[in-house]
């Protein structure tokens, strides 16, 4: 039976690669993005998230076999918190009833190796309390204080912690829905392209994310990992953050962290 999969961030990068992969396998994909997609919605706002859930539900006819949240931004701006954390968790919560209606539902999100880097704990705490207003107020304060660079890592760290906490609950594991994350290192995507063009920034990035195995990854590498996580073959993996990062996590945090 053809599966129905919703993919956010479907217009570029990892999301686009995953859409192409799933479509080639015969799945029906519902793409969600700001501009070119089946569902056009701004996931940084409550209005956009509500619209996305409603339109996906209509196109899916009440049943989704999988949801993959790839949409994200790396800007040193509060929008990183709105999209990378609240845009993901609110959308997954809204689409969960459609997953419950499927026989073998699966869900996955895109995290980041950046989630292991220095963060703004107050932003994370507000995210995990589901207090978007407080999270954005703290994010704006971080930007004003010159620490906007910590917002992307903070959003991804909060997302990983939410996933670990949520995946094993009755609503997810109890309902037979594996929920996992892939945390990439540096991916050759439109989001990263400007950084690679700046030699100084490229040097900083290479020091922050060393990738001894094959260097930077193409989007399709990450898409392949997501594809397996939402496959029917994944029956027992849940709550996991899988680092597809060329060895960056093992290099940076050492063998004691696993």
Tab-separated table of C-alpha atoms in Angstrom:
chain	number	residue	atom	x	y	z
A	1	UNK	CA	0.000	0.000	0.000
A	2	UNK	CA	1.292	3.463	-0.893
A	3	UNK	CA	2.314	5.432	2.153
A	4	UNK	CA	1.411	9.074	2.730
A	5	UNK	CA	4.293	11.117	4.156
A	6	UNK	CA	4.324	14.809	5.115
A	7	UNK	CA	7.704	16.538	4.822
A	8	UNK	CA	8.390	20.097	5.978
A	9	UNK	CA	11.162	22.114	4.391
A	10	UNK	CA	10.377	20.236	1.194
A	11	UNK	CA	11.540	22.898	-1.254
A	12	UNK	CA	15.286	22.674	-0.627
A	13	UNK	CA	18.172	20.899	1.065
A	14	UNK	CA	17.480	17.776	3.105
A	15	UNK	CA	13.714	18.087	2.742
A	16	UNK	CA	13.881	18.234	-1.045
A	17	UNK	CA	16.255	15.265	-1.184
A	18	UNK	CA	13.916	13.247	1.026
A	19	UNK	CA	10.872	14.122	-1.082
A	20	UNK	CA	12.687	12.904	-4.198
A	21	UNK	CA	13.747	9.703	-2.440
A	22	UNK	CA	10.293	8.900	-1.091
A	23	UNK	CA	8.586	9.711	-4.389
A	24	UNK	CA	10.975	7.414	-6.262
A	25	UNK	CA	9.984	4.633	-3.839
A	26	UNK	CA	6.328	5.114	-4.702
A	27	UNK	CA	5.215	7.031	-1.610
A	28	UNK	CA	2.790	9.931	-1.799
A	29	UNK	CA	4.480	12.993	-0.350
A	30	UNK	CA	2.804	16.138	0.964
A	31	UNK	CA	5.401	18.893	0.953
A	32	UNK	CA	5.223	21.825	3.355
A	33	UNK	CA	7.294	24.977	2.808
A	34	UNK	CA	6.967	28.742	2.751
A	35	UNK	CA	6.905	29.191	-1.010
A	36	UNK	CA	6.894	26.260	-3.426
A	37	UNK	CA	5.069	23.301	-1.902
A	38	UNK	CA	1.774	21.425	-1.711
A	39	UNK	CA	1.126	23.308	1.518
A	40	UNK	CA	2.504	26.827	1.785
A	41	UNK	CA	2.840	27.919	5.383
A	42	UNK	CA	5.150	29.928	7.622
A	43	UNK	CA	5.998	27.615	10.521
A	44	UNK	CA	7.409	30.480	12.584
A	45	UNK	CA	3.853	31.588	13.416
A	46	UNK	CA	0.874	29.959	15.112
A	47	UNK	CA	-1.288	30.924	12.133
A	48	UNK	CA	1.086	29.205	9.735
A	49	UNK	CA	1.308	26.067	11.856
A	50	UNK	CA	-2.473	25.860	12.160
A	51	UNK	CA	-2.845	26.285	8.408
A	52	UNK	CA	-0.208	23.640	7.745
A	53	UNK	CA	-1.921	21.089	9.981
A	54	UNK	CA	-5.346	21.758	8.456
A	55	UNK	CA	-4.163	21.593	4.839
A	56	UNK	CA	-2.022	18.508	5.369
A	57	UNK	CA	-4.969	16.791	7.060
A	58	UNK	CA	-7.182	17.604	4.088
A	59	UNK	CA	-4.659	16.379	1.518
A	60	UNK	CA	-3.927	13.245	3.557
A	61	UNK	CA	-7.617	12.375	3.859
A	62	UNK	CA	-7.267	11.852	7.588
A	63	UNK	CA	-4.295	9.443	7.580
A	64	UNK	CA	-0.525	9.915	7.563
A	65	UNK	CA	1.958	7.077	7.565
A	66	UNK	CA	4.830	9.400	8.331
A	67	UNK	CA	5.853	12.941	9.215
A	68	UNK	CA	9.365	14.315	8.804
A	69	UNK	CA	10.182	17.812	10.033
A	70	UNK	CA	13.125	19.109	7.998
A	71	UNK	CA	12.315	22.838	7.979
A	72	UNK	CA	14.824	24.947	9.877
A	73	UNK	CA	16.819	28.176	9.893
A	74	UNK	CA	20.323	28.875	11.205
A	75	UNK	CA	20.051	32.636	11.618
A	76	UNK	CA	21.274	34.271	14.875
A	77	UNK	CA	17.735	35.541	15.330
A	78	UNK	CA	14.686	34.620	17.469
A	79	UNK	CA	13.072	33.114	14.366
A	80	UNK	CA	15.439	30.164	14.824
A	81	UNK	CA	13.599	29.317	18.038
A	82	UNK	CA	10.181	29.790	16.450
A	83	UNK	CA	10.902	27.570	13.445
A	84	UNK	CA	13.377	25.006	14.760
A	85	UNK	CA	11.587	24.256	18.011
A	86	UNK	CA	7.995	25.480	18.146
A	87	UNK	CA	7.430	25.016	14.421
A	88	UNK	CA	8.386	21.353	14.834
A	89	UNK	CA	6.740	20.379	18.113
A	90	UNK	CA	3.455	22.167	17.409
A	91	UNK	CA	3.209	20.663	13.938
A	92	UNK	CA	3.943	17.144	15.206
A	93	UNK	CA	1.359	17.542	17.944
A	94	UNK	CA	-1.193	18.735	15.411
A	95	UNK	CA	-0.519	15.887	12.991
A	96	UNK	CA	-0.283	13.116	15.594
A	97	UNK	CA	-3.990	12.155	15.255
A	98	UNK	CA	-3.388	11.481	11.558
A	99	UNK	CA	-0.473	9.216	12.462
A	100	UNK	CA	-2.585	7.320	14.983
A	101	UNK	CA	-5.012	6.560	12.156
A	102	UNK	CA	-2.289	4.699	10.208
A	103	UNK	CA	-1.287	1.056	10.688
A	104	UNK	CA	2.476	1.620	10.978
A	105	UNK	CA	3.067	5.329	11.601
A	106	UNK	CA	6.524	6.871	11.911
A	107	UNK	CA	7.906	10.347	12.690
A	108	UNK	CA	11.334	11.950	12.522
A	109	UNK	CA	12.903	15.381	12.837
A	110	UNK	CA	16.161	16.999	11.778
A	111	UNK	CA	18.327	18.010	14.710
A	112	UNK	CA	21.965	19.143	14.509
A	113	UNK	CA	25.430	18.549	15.901
A	114	UNK	CA	25.070	22.201	16.967
A	115	UNK	CA	22.739	21.022	19.716
A	116	UNK	CA	25.803	19.785	21.629
A	117	UNK	CA	27.475	23.209	21.549
A	118	UNK	CA	27.153	26.103	24.074
A	119	UNK	CA	23.531	27.162	24.532
A	120	UNK	CA	21.308	29.706	26.241
A	121	UNK	CA	19.761	27.626	29.017
A	122	UNK	CA	16.964	30.121	29.636
A	123	UNK	CA	15.798	29.737	26.037
A	124	UNK	CA	15.839	25.947	26.369
A	125	UNK	CA	13.951	26.034	29.670
A	126	UNK	CA	11.227	28.234	28.170
A	127	UNK	CA	10.941	25.956	25.137
A	128	UNK	CA	10.546	22.862	27.300
A	129	UNK	CA	7.826	24.658	29.310
A	130	UNK	CA	6.088	25.260	25.962
A	131	UNK	CA	6.237	29.012	26.639
A	132	UNK	CA	6.991	30.512	23.249
A	133	UNK	CA	6.558	34.103	24.395
A	134	UNK	CA	9.142	33.680	27.147
A	135	UNK	CA	11.496	31.853	24.807
A	136	UNK	CA	11.309	34.655	22.253
A	137	UNK	CA	11.775	37.347	24.902
A	138	UNK	CA	14.926	35.602	26.098
A	139	UNK	CA	16.063	35.094	22.496
A	140	UNK	CA	15.703	38.800	21.783
A	141	UNK	CA	17.711	39.575	24.921
A	142	UNK	CA	20.425	37.186	23.724
A	143	UNK	CA	20.629	38.981	20.386
A	144	UNK	CA	20.814	42.375	22.093
A	145	UNK	CA	23.579	41.043	24.326
A	146	UNK	CA	25.633	39.817	21.382
A	147	UNK	CA	24.866	36.120	21.949
A	148	UNK	CA	22.480	35.544	19.051
A	149	UNK	CA	24.837	32.838	17.777
A	150	UNK	CA	23.622	30.609	20.620
A	151	UNK	CA	20.010	30.553	19.446
A	152	UNK	CA	20.449	27.912	16.739
A	153	UNK	CA	22.255	25.479	19.091
A	154	UNK	CA	19.682	26.241	21.788
A	155	UNK	CA	16.753	25.484	19.483
A	156	UNK	CA	18.279	22.171	18.398
A	157	UNK	CA	19.243	21.180	21.950
A	158	UNK	CA	15.707	21.911	23.142
A	159	UNK	CA	14.292	19.881	20.261
A	160	UNK	CA	16.476	16.876	21.099
A	161	UNK	CA	15.450	17.026	24.762
A	162	UNK	CA	11.771	17.352	23.857
A	163	UNK	CA	12.100	14.359	21.563
A	164	UNK	CA	13.809	12.197	24.204
A	165	UNK	CA	11.117	13.066	26.721
A	166	UNK	CA	8.168	12.771	24.347
A	167	UNK	CA	9.070	9.686	22.313
A	168	UNK	CA	8.501	7.276	25.210
A	169	UNK	CA	5.123	8.647	26.297
A	170	UNK	CA	1.753	6.976	25.863
A	171	UNK	CA	0.887	9.389	23.042
A	172	UNK	CA	3.847	8.274	20.949
A	173	UNK	CA	5.520	4.985	21.955
A	174	UNK	CA	2.286	3.864	23.557
A	175	UNK	CA	0.485	4.548	20.295
A	176	UNK	CA	3.078	2.620	18.295
A	177	UNK	CA	4.740	5.682	16.747
A	178	UNK	CA	8.566	5.685	16.673
A	179	UNK	CA	9.872	9.260	16.994
A	180	UNK	CA	13.546	9.914	16.285
A	181	UNK	CA	15.991	12.554	15.042
A	182	UNK	CA	18.919	12.729	12.667
A	183	UNK	CA	21.571	15.243	13.760
A	184	UNK	CA	23.747	16.193	10.780
A	185	UNK	CA	27.164	17.784	10.789
A	186	UNK	CA	27.844	20.189	7.918
A	187	UNK	CA	25.488	19.553	5.006
A	188	UNK	CA	25.974	21.040	1.535
A	189	UNK	CA	22.628	22.822	1.541
A	190	UNK	CA	21.457	26.354	0.619
A	191	UNK	CA	21.495	27.209	4.345
A	192	UNK	CA	25.235	26.491	4.591
A	193	UNK	CA	26.376	27.728	1.162
A	194	UNK	CA	27.040	31.359	2.246
A	195	UNK	CA	29.273	30.165	5.093
A	196	UNK	CA	31.375	28.017	2.782
A	197	UNK	CA	31.984	31.000	0.500
A	198	UNK	CA	33.565	32.950	3.377
A	199	UNK	CA	37.027	31.516	4.103
A	200	UNK	CA	37.078	32.860	7.671
A	201	UNK	CA	33.648	31.404	8.453
A	202	UNK	CA	34.567	28.120	6.769
A	203	UNK	CA	37.601	27.823	9.044
A	204	UNK	CA	35.481	28.495	12.128
A	205	UNK	CA	32.896	25.944	10.984
A	206	UNK	CA	35.522	23.273	10.303
A	207	UNK	CA	36.982	23.756	13.787
A	208	UNK	CA	33.524	23.630	15.382
A	209	UNK	CA	32.381	20.600	13.369
A	210	UNK	CA	35.356	18.388	12.438
A	211	UNK	CA	34.247	15.617	10.061
A	212	UNK	CA	37.056	13.054	9.637
A	213	UNK	CA	34.862	10.600	7.695
A	214	UNK	CA	34.338	11.885	4.128
A	215	UNK	CA	33.922	15.560	5.074
A	216	UNK	CA	30.773	17.550	4.316
A	217	UNK	CA	27.627	15.557	3.531
A	218	UNK	CA	25.247	15.887	0.618
A	219	UNK	CA	21.555	16.335	1.583
A	220	UNK	CA	20.781	12.861	0.258
A	221	UNK	CA	22.995	11.289	2.932
A	222	UNK	CA	20.802	12.735	5.667
A	223	UNK	CA	17.643	11.943	3.710
A	224	UNK	CA	18.673	8.282	3.546
A	225	UNK	CA	18.952	8.100	7.335
A	226	UNK	CA	15.550	9.747	7.735
A	227	UNK	CA	14.112	7.347	5.173
A	228	UNK	CA	15.107	4.374	7.312
A	229	UNK	CA	13.824	5.942	10.535
A	230	UNK	CA	10.344	6.310	9.031
A	231	UNK	CA	10.416	2.934	7.297
A	232	UNK	CA	8.277	0.024	8.432
A	233	UNK	CA	11.539	-1.775	9.185
A	234	UNK	CA	12.071	0.492	12.184
A	235	UNK	CA	9.958	-1.214	14.808
A	236	UNK	CA	11.942	-0.592	18.010
A	237	UNK	CA	14.108	2.501	17.690
A	238	UNK	CA	12.601	5.570	19.337
A	239	UNK	CA	13.797	8.621	21.260
A	240	UNK	CA	17.176	8.494	19.530
A	241	UNK	CA	19.298	11.306	18.130
A	242	UNK	CA	21.382	9.749	15.368
A	243	UNK	CA	24.515	11.744	14.535
A	244	UNK	CA	25.154	11.544	10.797
A	245	UNK	CA	28.090	13.899	11.076
A	246	UNK	CA	31.230	12.325	9.663
A	247	UNK	CA	32.476	11.595	13.172
A	248	UNK	CA	32.109	15.124	14.565
A	249	UNK	CA	30.264	14.121	17.740
A	250	UNK	CA	32.738	11.352	18.579
A	251	UNK	CA	35.620	13.732	17.919
A	252	UNK	CA	34.252	16.605	19.968
A	253	UNK	CA	32.739	14.785	22.948
A	254	UNK	CA	34.995	11.746	23.060
A	255	UNK	CA	34.333	8.086	23.798
A	256	UNK	CA	32.858	8.716	27.244
A	257	UNK	CA	29.636	10.168	25.773
A	258	UNK	CA	27.472	7.650	23.953
